[in-house]
Coordinates of C-alpha atoms and ligand atoms in Angstrom, one line a residue:
M156 CA -5.8 -1.7 5.2
E157 CA -3.1 1.1 4.2
F158 CA -4.0 3.3 1.3
T159 CA -1.9 5.2 -0.9
I160 CA -2.6 7.3 -4.1
K161 CA 0.1 7.0 -6.8
T162 CA 0.4 8.4 -10.4
A163 CA 2.0 5.5 -11.9
T164 CA 2.7 3.4 -15.0
P165 CA 0.4 0.2 -14.7
E166 CA 2.7 -2.1 -16.5
K167 CA 5.7 -1.1 -14.0
F168 CA 3.8 -1.2 -10.9
R169 CA 5.3 -3.8 -8.6
A170 CA 2.9 -5.5 -6.4
G171 CA 1.6 -9.0 -5.3
I172 CA -1.5 -8.2 -7.5
L173 CA -2.7 -5.7 -9.8
V174 CA -6.6 -5.0 -10.3
A175 CA -7.4 -3.8 -13.9
G176 CA -10.9 -3.3 -15.4
A177 CA -12.2 -4.4 -18.7
F178 CA -15.4 -3.9 -20.6
A179 CA -17.6 -6.8 -21.6
D180 CA -17.4 -6.0 -25.5
G181 CA -13.4 -6.0 -25.0
A182 CA -13.2 -2.2 -24.7
L183 CA -10.2 -1.3 -22.4
P184 CA -10.3 1.6 -20.2
A185 CA -7.0 3.7 -20.5
P186 CA -4.8 2.0 -17.8
T187 CA -5.9 -1.3 -18.9
A188 CA -5.0 -0.7 -22.4
V189 CA -1.5 0.4 -21.4
L190 CA -1.0 -2.9 -19.8
D191 CA -2.3 -4.7 -22.7
K192 CA 0.0 -3.1 -25.0
A193 CA 3.0 -4.1 -22.8
A194 CA 1.4 -7.6 -22.7
D195 CA 1.3 -7.7 -26.6
G196 CA -2.4 -7.6 -26.7
R197 CA -2.9 -10.6 -24.4
I198 CA -5.5 -9.2 -22.2
A199 CA -7.7 -8.4 -25.5
A200 CA -7.1 -11.7 -26.8
L201 CA -8.3 -13.5 -23.7
I202 CA -11.3 -11.3 -23.7
K203 CA -12.2 -12.0 -27.2
R204 CA -11.7 -15.7 -26.4
G205 CA -14.4 -15.2 -23.8
D206 CA -12.5 -16.0 -20.8
L207 CA -14.0 -13.0 -18.9
D208 CA -17.7 -13.2 -18.1
E209 CA -19.7 -10.2 -19.3
K210 CA -21.3 -9.5 -16.0
A211 CA -19.8 -6.5 -14.1
G212 CA -17.6 -8.0 -11.0
S213 CA -16.6 -11.2 -13.0
T214 CA -13.0 -11.8 -12.4
L215 CA -10.2 -13.5 -14.2
L216 CA -6.9 -14.0 -12.5
L217 CA -3.7 -13.8 -14.6
H218 CA -0.4 -15.1 -13.4
E219 CA 2.8 -13.8 -14.8
L220 CA 1.4 -11.6 -17.3
P221 CA 4.2 -10.7 -19.8
G222 CA 5.2 -7.1 -19.9
A223 CA 3.6 -6.8 -16.3
A224 CA 5.7 -6.0 -13.3
A225 CA 3.1 -7.3 -10.8
E226 CA 3.0 -11.1 -9.9
R227 CA -0.6 -11.4 -10.5
V228 CA -3.3 -9.4 -12.7
L229 CA -6.8 -9.7 -11.8
L230 CA -9.0 -8.6 -14.6
V231 CA -12.5 -7.4 -13.4
S232 CA -15.3 -7.2 -15.8
L233 CA -17.0 -3.8 -15.8
G234 CA -20.0 -4.9 -17.7
K235 CA -21.2 -3.3 -21.0
A236 CA -19.5 -0.1 -21.6
E237 CA -23.1 1.6 -22.3
D238 CA -24.3 0.4 -19.0
F239 CA -21.3 1.4 -17.1
G240 CA -22.4 3.6 -13.9
D241 CA -22.4 3.5 -10.1
K242 CA -23.8 -0.1 -10.0
A243 CA -21.1 -1.8 -12.1
Y244 CA -18.4 0.3 -10.7
R245 CA -19.3 -0.8 -7.1
D246 CA -19.8 -4.4 -8.3
A247 CA -16.3 -4.5 -9.9
L248 CA -15.1 -2.9 -6.8
G249 CA -16.7 -5.6 -4.7
A250 CA -15.3 -8.3 -6.6
A251 CA -11.8 -7.0 -6.5
A252 CA -12.4 -6.5 -2.5
K253 CA -13.4 -10.2 -2.4
A254 CA -10.2 -11.1 -4.4
L255 CA -7.8 -9.1 -2.5
S256 CA -9.1 -10.4 0.9
A257 CA -8.7 -14.1 0.0
S258 CA -5.4 -13.4 -1.8
A259 CA -1.9 -14.6 -0.9
A260 CA -0.6 -11.1 -2.3
K261 CA 0.5 -8.9 0.6
D262 CA 0.2 -5.6 -1.4
A263 CA -2.1 -4.5 -4.3
G264 CA -2.4 -1.9 -6.9
V265 CA -5.9 -1.1 -8.0
L266 CA -6.4 0.7 -11.3
L267 CA -10.1 0.8 -11.2
A268 CA -10.6 4.2 -10.2
D269 CA -9.0 5.4 -13.2
T270 CA -12.0 4.7 -15.3
D271 CA -14.0 7.5 -16.7
M272 CA -17.4 8.0 -15.7
A273 CA -19.9 10.5 -17.2
A274 CA -21.6 11.3 -13.8
R275 CA -19.1 10.8 -11.1
T276 CA -15.9 12.6 -10.4
L277 CA -12.3 11.1 -9.9
D278 CA -13.0 12.1 -6.0
W279 CA -16.1 10.3 -5.7
R280 CA -14.3 7.1 -7.4
L281 CA -11.6 7.2 -4.9
Q282 CA -14.0 7.5 -2.1
Q283 CA -15.9 4.6 -3.1
A284 CA -12.9 2.5 -3.8
A285 CA -11.3 3.0 -0.6
R286 CA -14.5 2.6 1.4
I287 CA -15.3 -0.8 -0.7
L288 CA -11.9 -2.3 -0.5
A289 CA -11.5 -1.8 3.1
D290 CA -15.0 -3.0 4.0
G291 CA -14.3 -6.1 2.0
A292 CA -11.3 -6.9 4.2
Y293 CA -13.7 -6.9 7.2
R294 CA -13.5 -10.1 9.5
F295 CA -15.6 -10.6 12.7
D296 CA -13.1 -12.3 15.1
A297 CA -15.6 -14.8 16.0
P298 CA -15.2 -16.6 19.4
K299 CA -14.2 -19.6 17.8
S300 CA -11.7 -22.2 19.2
G301 CA -9.4 -24.3 17.0
K302 CA -6.5 -23.5 14.6
D303 CA -8.6 -21.8 11.7
A304 CA -10.0 -19.3 14.2
K305 CA -7.6 -16.6 13.1
K306 CA -6.0 -17.0 9.7
E307 CA -4.3 -13.8 8.5
R308 CA -4.9 -13.8 4.8
G309 CA -5.1 -10.8 2.1
A310 CA -3.4 -7.7 0.9
K311 CA -2.9 -5.1 3.5
K312 CA -1.3 -2.4 1.6
V313 CA -3.4 -1.0 -1.3
T314 CA -2.1 1.7 -3.8
L315 CA -5.0 3.3 -5.8
L316 CA -3.3 4.0 -9.1
I317 CA -4.5 7.1 -11.1
A318 CA -3.0 8.7 -14.5
G319 CA -3.0 12.5 -13.3
K320 CA -1.5 14.2 -10.5
V321 CA -2.1 13.4 -6.6
S322 CA -3.8 16.2 -5.0
A323 CA -5.1 17.1 -1.3
A324 CA -8.6 16.6 -2.5
L325 CA -8.0 13.2 -3.7
E326 CA -6.2 12.3 -0.6
T327 CA -9.2 13.4 1.4
A328 CA -11.6 11.4 -0.7
V329 CA -9.5 8.4 0.1
R330 CA -9.3 9.2 3.8
R331 CA -13.2 9.7 4.1
G332 CA -13.9 6.4 2.3
Q333 CA -11.5 4.7 4.8
A334 CA -13.0 6.3 7.7
I335 CA -16.5 5.3 6.7
A336 CA -15.2 1.8 6.2
E337 CA -13.7 2.0 9.9
G338 CA -17.2 3.2 11.1
M339 CA -18.8 0.1 9.4
A340 CA -16.5 -2.3 10.9
L341 CA -17.5 -0.8 14.4
A342 CA -21.4 -1.1 13.6
K343 CA -20.7 -4.7 12.4
D344 CA -18.9 -5.8 15.4
L345 CA -21.4 -4.6 17.6
G346 CA -24.3 -6.2 15.7
N347 CA -22.3 -9.4 15.4
Q348 CA -21.4 -9.7 19.1
A349 CA -23.7 -12.2 21.0
G350 CA -26.5 -10.7 22.9
N351 CA -25.0 -11.7 26.5
V352 CA -21.8 -9.6 25.3
C353 CA -23.2 -6.6 23.6
T354 CA -25.7 -5.4 26.4
P355 CA -26.7 -1.9 27.2
T356 CA -23.6 -1.8 29.5
H357 CA -21.5 -2.8 26.8
L358 CA -22.8 -0.2 24.2
A359 CA -22.4 2.6 26.9
H360 CA -18.8 1.4 27.5
T361 CA -18.1 1.6 23.7
A362 CA -19.4 5.1 23.4
Q363 CA -17.3 6.2 26.4
A364 CA -14.3 4.7 24.8
L365 CA -15.2 6.2 21.5
G366 CA -15.3 9.6 23.3
K367 CA -12.3 9.2 25.1
H368 CA -10.2 8.3 22.0
F369 CA -11.6 11.1 19.9
K370 CA -12.2 13.5 22.6
F371 CA -15.8 14.2 22.6
D372 CA -18.2 14.1 25.7
V373 CA -20.4 11.1 26.4
D374 CA -23.0 11.2 29.3
V375 CA -24.5 7.8 30.2
L376 CA -27.8 7.9 32.3
D377 CA -28.8 5.2 34.6
R378 CA -32.3 4.0 35.6
D379 CA -32.7 6.4 38.4
D380 CA -31.7 9.5 36.0
I381 CA -34.0 7.9 33.4
E382 CA -36.8 8.0 35.6
K383 CA -36.1 11.3 37.0
L384 CA -36.7 12.5 33.5
G385 CA -39.9 10.9 33.3
M386 CA -39.3 8.5 30.3
G387 CA -42.1 6.2 31.4
S388 CA -42.3 4.5 27.9
F389 CA -38.5 3.8 27.8
L390 CA -38.8 2.4 31.1
S391 CA -41.7 0.2 30.6
V392 CA -39.7 -2.0 28.0
A393 CA -36.8 -2.3 30.4
R394 CA -39.2 -3.5 33.3
G395 CA -38.9 -7.5 32.1
S396 CA -35.1 -7.7 32.1
H397 CA -32.1 -8.0 34.6
E398 CA -29.9 -6.1 32.5
P399 CA -29.7 -2.5 33.5
P400 CA -31.0 0.2 30.7
K401 CA -28.7 2.6 29.8
F402 CA -29.7 6.1 28.0
I403 CA -26.2 7.2 26.0
V404 CA -25.8 10.6 24.7
M405 CA -22.7 11.6 22.7
H406 CA -21.8 15.2 21.9
Y407 CA -19.5 15.6 18.7
K408 CA -18.4 19.3 18.4
G409 CA -16.5 19.7 15.2
G410 CA -18.5 22.7 14.0
R411 CA -18.8 26.4 15.3
S412 CA -20.0 26.5 18.8
K413 CA -23.3 28.1 18.1
A414 CA -24.2 25.8 15.0
K415 CA -27.2 23.8 15.4
P416 CA -26.4 20.1 15.7
V417 CA -27.8 17.2 13.7
V418 CA -29.1 14.7 16.1
L419 CA -29.2 11.0 15.4
V420 CA -31.0 8.6 17.5
G421 CA -30.5 4.9 17.4
K422 CA -32.6 2.0 18.7
G423 CA -30.5 -0.1 20.8
I424 CA -32.6 -3.1 21.9
T425 CA -29.9 -5.4 22.7
F426 CA -32.1 -8.5 22.3
D427 CA -35.8 -8.6 21.2
T428 CA -37.7 -11.4 22.7
G429 CA -40.9 -9.6 22.1
G430 CA -41.4 -9.5 25.7
I431 CA -44.9 -11.0 27.2
S432 CA -46.1 -10.9 23.5
L433 CA -43.5 -13.4 23.0
K434 CA -41.9 -13.9 19.6
P435 CA -41.9 -17.3 17.9
G436 CA -38.6 -19.4 18.4
A437 CA -37.3 -19.5 14.6
E438 CA -34.6 -17.2 14.0
M439 CA -35.1 -15.3 17.2
D440 CA -31.2 -15.5 17.5
E441 CA -31.3 -12.7 14.9
M442 CA -33.0 -10.3 17.4
K443 CA -29.5 -9.6 18.8
F444 CA -29.3 -7.4 15.8
D445 CA -31.9 -5.3 17.2
M446 CA -29.4 -2.7 18.2
C447 CA -28.1 -2.2 14.9
G448 CA -29.6 1.4 15.0
A449 CA -27.7 2.2 17.9
A450 CA -24.5 0.7 16.3
S451 CA -24.7 2.7 13.1
V452 CA -24.9 5.7 15.3
L453 CA -21.6 4.7 17.0
G454 CA -20.4 3.8 13.7
T455 CA -21.1 7.0 12.2
F456 CA -19.6 8.9 15.3
K457 CA -16.2 6.9 14.6
A458 CA -16.2 7.8 11.2
I459 CA -16.7 11.6 11.4
A460 CA -14.5 11.7 14.4
R461 CA -11.9 10.1 12.3
M462 CA -12.6 12.5 9.5
G463 CA -12.4 15.3 12.0
L464 CA -15.7 16.6 10.1
P465 CA -16.5 20.3 10.9
I466 CA -20.2 19.9 12.1
N467 CA -22.1 19.4 15.4
V468 CA -23.7 16.0 16.0
V469 CA -25.4 14.4 19.0
G470 CA -26.1 11.1 19.1
I471 CA -28.8 9.7 21.6
L472 CA -29.0 5.7 22.2
P473 CA -31.8 4.5 24.4
A474 CA -30.5 1.0 25.1
T475 CA -32.3 -1.9 26.8
E476 CA -33.1 -5.7 26.4
N477 CA -36.9 -6.5 25.8
M478 CA -37.6 -9.6 27.9
P479 CA -40.5 -11.3 29.5
G480 CA -40.4 -11.6 33.3
G481 CA -42.4 -11.1 36.4
R482 CA -42.4 -7.3 36.3
A483 CA -42.6 -7.1 32.7
T484 CA -45.0 -4.6 31.0
K485 CA -48.3 -6.6 30.1
P486 CA -50.4 -6.1 26.7
G487 CA -53.1 -3.4 28.1
D488 CA -50.7 -1.6 30.3
V489 CA -50.7 2.2 29.9
V490 CA -47.7 4.4 30.4
T491 CA -46.8 7.9 30.3
S492 CA -44.1 9.1 27.9
M493 CA -41.6 12.0 28.7
S494 CA -43.9 14.1 26.6
G495 CA -46.8 13.6 28.7
Q496 CA -48.6 11.6 26.0
T497 CA -50.1 8.4 27.3
I498 CA -49.7 5.1 25.7
E499 CA -51.7 1.9 25.9
I500 CA -49.1 -0.9 25.2
L501 CA -51.2 -3.3 23.1
N502 CA -48.2 -5.5 21.7
T503 CA -45.0 -5.6 23.9
D504 CA -43.4 -6.6 20.8
A505 CA -43.6 -3.0 19.3
E506 CA -41.2 -2.0 21.7
G507 CA -38.7 0.2 19.5
R508 CA -41.0 2.9 19.1
L509 CA -41.4 2.8 22.8
I510 CA -37.9 3.6 23.5
L511 CA -37.5 5.9 20.5
C512 CA -40.2 8.3 21.5
D513 CA -38.8 9.2 24.7
A514 CA -35.4 9.8 22.9
L515 CA -36.9 12.1 20.3
T516 CA -38.6 14.1 23.2
Y517 CA -35.0 14.3 24.8
A518 CA -33.6 15.5 21.5
E519 CA -35.8 18.8 21.7
R520 CA -33.2 20.4 24.2
F521 CA -30.5 20.6 21.5
K522 CA -32.6 22.7 19.3
P523 CA -31.5 20.5 16.6
A524 CA -31.0 21.5 12.8
C525 CA -32.8 18.1 12.2
V526 CA -33.2 14.7 13.7
I527 CA -32.7 11.4 12.1
D528 CA -33.6 8.2 13.7
I529 CA -32.4 4.7 12.7
A530 CA -34.2 1.4 13.7
T531 CA -34.7 -1.9 13.1
L532 CA -38.3 -1.2 13.6
T533 CA -40.7 -3.3 11.6
G534 CA -40.9 -6.7 9.9
A535 CA -43.3 -5.0 7.6
C536 CA -40.5 -3.0 6.2
V537 CA -38.7 -6.1 5.0
V538 CA -41.9 -7.4 3.7
A539 CA -42.4 -4.0 1.8
L540 CA -39.0 -3.3 0.5
G541 CA -36.9 -6.3 0.8
K542 CA -33.2 -5.9 1.9
I543 CA -32.2 -3.6 -0.7
P544 CA -33.2 0.0 0.6
S545 CA -33.9 1.3 4.0
G546 CA -37.4 2.6 4.5
L547 CA -37.3 6.5 4.9
L548 CA -40.5 8.4 6.3
A549 CA -40.0 12.3 7.3
N550 CA -42.0 15.2 8.2
D551 CA -40.1 17.4 5.8
D552 CA -39.8 16.7 2.3
E553 CA -36.3 18.6 1.7
L554 CA -34.6 16.5 4.4
A555 CA -36.2 13.4 2.8
A556 CA -34.8 14.3 -0.6
E557 CA -31.3 15.1 0.8
L558 CA -31.2 11.6 2.5
L559 CA -32.3 9.9 -0.7
R560 CA -29.6 11.7 -2.8
R561 CA -27.0 10.9 0.0
G562 CA -28.3 7.3 -0.4
T563 CA -27.7 7.2 -4.1
D564 CA -24.2 8.9 -3.7
S565 CA -22.8 6.4 -1.1
G566 CA -24.5 3.4 -2.6
D567 CA -26.6 2.8 0.6
R568 CA -29.9 3.6 -0.5
A569 CA -33.2 4.5 1.2
W570 CA -36.7 4.5 -0.4
Q571 CA -39.3 6.9 1.0
L572 CA -42.8 5.9 2.3
P573 CA -45.7 8.2 2.7
L574 CA -46.3 9.6 6.2
W575 CA -49.9 11.2 5.5
E576 CA -52.2 12.3 8.3
E577 CA -54.8 9.7 7.3
Y578 CA -52.8 6.8 8.8
Q579 CA -52.7 8.6 12.1
E580 CA -56.2 7.3 13.1
L581 CA -55.0 3.6 13.1
L582 CA -53.3 4.4 16.3
K583 CA -56.3 5.3 18.3
S584 CA -57.0 3.8 21.7
N585 CA -59.8 3.6 24.0
F586 CA -57.6 4.0 27.0
A587 CA -54.8 6.3 26.4
D588 CA -53.9 9.0 23.8
M589 CA -52.8 6.3 21.6
G590 CA -52.0 2.4 21.0
N591 CA -48.6 1.3 20.4
I592 CA -49.5 -0.7 17.1
G593 CA -51.7 0.1 14.3
G594 CA -53.2 -3.3 13.0
R595 CA -52.5 -5.3 10.1
Y596 CA -52.0 -2.9 7.4
A597 CA -49.1 -0.5 6.7
G598 CA -46.9 -1.6 9.6
T599 CA -43.8 0.4 8.8
I600 CA -46.1 3.7 8.1
T601 CA -48.2 3.5 11.3
A602 CA -44.6 2.8 13.4
A603 CA -43.4 6.1 11.6
C604 CA -46.8 7.8 12.6
F605 CA -46.3 6.9 16.3
L606 CA -42.8 8.3 16.1
A607 CA -44.1 11.5 14.3
R608 CA -46.2 12.4 17.3
F609 CA -43.1 13.0 19.3
A610 CA -40.9 14.9 16.5
K611 CA -43.2 17.7 16.1
S612 CA -41.0 20.6 16.9
Y613 CA -38.3 20.0 14.5
K614 CA -37.2 18.5 11.3
W615 CA -37.2 14.8 11.4
A616 CA -36.5 11.7 9.4
H617 CA -36.9 8.0 10.4
L618 CA -34.7 5.3 8.6
D619 CA -36.3 1.6 8.9
I620 CA -33.3 -0.5 8.8
A621 CA -35.1 -3.8 9.6
G622 CA -34.1 -5.2 6.1
T623 CA -30.8 -3.5 5.5
A624 CA -28.8 -3.8 9.2
W625 CA -28.2 -7.6 8.6
V626 CA -28.1 -10.4 6.2
S627 CA -29.5 -13.9 7.1
G628 CA -28.4 -17.4 6.0
D629 CA -24.9 -18.6 5.3
A630 CA -23.3 -15.3 5.4
K631 CA -25.4 -14.4 8.6
G632 CA -23.9 -10.9 9.8
A633 CA -24.3 -7.3 10.3
T634 CA -23.8 -5.2 7.1
G635 CA -22.5 -1.8 8.8
R636 CA -25.6 0.0 7.1
P637 CA -26.7 2.7 7.2
V638 CA -23.2 4.0 8.2
P639 CA -22.3 5.1 4.6
L640 CA -25.6 6.9 4.3
L641 CA -25.3 8.8 7.5
S642 CA -21.7 9.7 7.0
E643 CA -22.4 11.0 3.4
F644 CA -25.4 13.0 4.7
L645 CA -23.0 14.8 7.4
I646 CA -20.1 15.1 4.8
G647 CA -22.5 16.7 2.7
R648 CA -23.7 19.1 5.4
A649 CA -20.1 19.8 6.7
D650 CA -19.3 20.8 3.1
G651 CA -22.2 23.1 3.1
K652 CA -24.4 21.5 0.7
A653 CA -27.6 20.8 2.2
G654 CA -29.5 19.3 -1.0
Ligands
BES786 N1 -37.2 -5.5 16.0 C1 -38.6 -5.9 15.6 C2 -38.7 -5.6 14.1 C3 -37.9 -6.7 13.1 C4 -38.5 -8.0 13.1 C5 -36.8 -6.3 12.5 C6 -38.1 -8.8 12.1 C7 -36.1 -7.3 11.8 C8 -36.9 -8.6 11.5 C9 -39.7 -5.2 16.1 O1 -39.3 -4.8 17.6 C10 -41.0 -5.9 16.1 O2 -41.0 -6.8 16.9 N2 -41.8 -5.2 15.2 C11 -43.0 -6.0 15.1 C12 -44.2 -4.7 15.3 C13 -45.7 -5.3 15.5 C14 -45.7 -6.1 16.8 C15 -46.3 -4.2 15.3 C16 -43.3 -6.7 14.1 O3 -42.6 -6.0 13.1 O4 -43.7 -7.8 13.7
MN787 MN1 -40.1 -6.2 18.8
ZN788 ZN1 -37.2 -4.7 18.2

């Protein structure tokens, strides 16, 4: 999708479709009022008649509106004026995105960003608009045969219309939104890919291709190198699989050479069968999404590289399958992690933490400003929080607060759970320094407690994206989350705003 910002008179804008907002009580934001005037009050009359549902995001498509140069006008409800905020604005954009992607119109004008909001700037509104509209055009090129496999449809050229002057800052906001959508698209593509296609080797190739294109360094460590580093915990997960494991490290250097990097660690289990503690068969196909943490790091790298963000970021992706097999790790096996701490593997299905702990130890060498790991780690997180926020746990409250705030700003929210010392005792083992599971209760917290033991030497936060990385059912597919949250976090850091 191609974006331009333009100062324009709404009624004269020529395009296949023009998107205009309207409040539920019939009040019209400035640009829609102009359009309504040119149409002799037709819009106000339709709303009065009740043709546009009140709920934010409801739409009404008008053809050949008198006085308007656009072929079609899509009216989008902004909900009640007194409730208008982030959610209603995003719902309206989401509806517009859906309509644009299905429309026969080739080009579009969008007036929505020109709606005043008490708490949000025009920059913010434009960045959100670009991101949500571009993301709405995402299609997974599924390997389907037949003639409807690839049908091109939808508006490709979008003009964001504003009343005031176009400035460099506004252009930056739109580019950022677009870059984030591009990062999400990469994360979604990787997640949606079948497990026999998106292997650890495929993740490594993707990282290398990104590095080549955007000129940043990528190291891919193979089994021998991983063994030499002493990552006994990571390798214990890879034992049951015939797919070679990969330990992928990306170095994006946009900042000053001495500036400490932010380190992002992404869980890259390209298929999670559970191992010898085999999962039940129902919906096991969805365990191809168990690499969405790694995919979100790759997506975020694509976004920040596209933006040319002045910041240093290291990405670490431990990648392997978790399979049962003759050489697979068995319940009761004891392994030694890179940190030297020993682990009794009581359940081979709690494998995410086993690959992440060695990556967290590896992260120490970068003397990080902070480390954030992203993982589809626990089913318990979906039980606790559902599929709305990602779970957030941290050993530093300021870092947690910063992430919560960037979640709200980006609309890709997280919710914090406690990481109290009292939970640590649930991990005790009779045969090693710790077990890899904590029993029936507080599964998301005990998983984070396990990781915390490997993240003591820096500020660290953990995002459990088990509920947010993909959706099930008819619309089954990866969401690209938390690329918006991570990108917004890094933008904030690059702009010099930590809080
Ligand atoms: N990848 C799963 C977590 C998961 C399960 C994410 C379902 C999304 C939906 C993870 O490796 C896992 O299997 N976790 C176990 C941990 C348990 C054995 C302590 C779980 O959540 O059941
Ligand atoms: Mn598992
Ligand atoms: Zn898993």
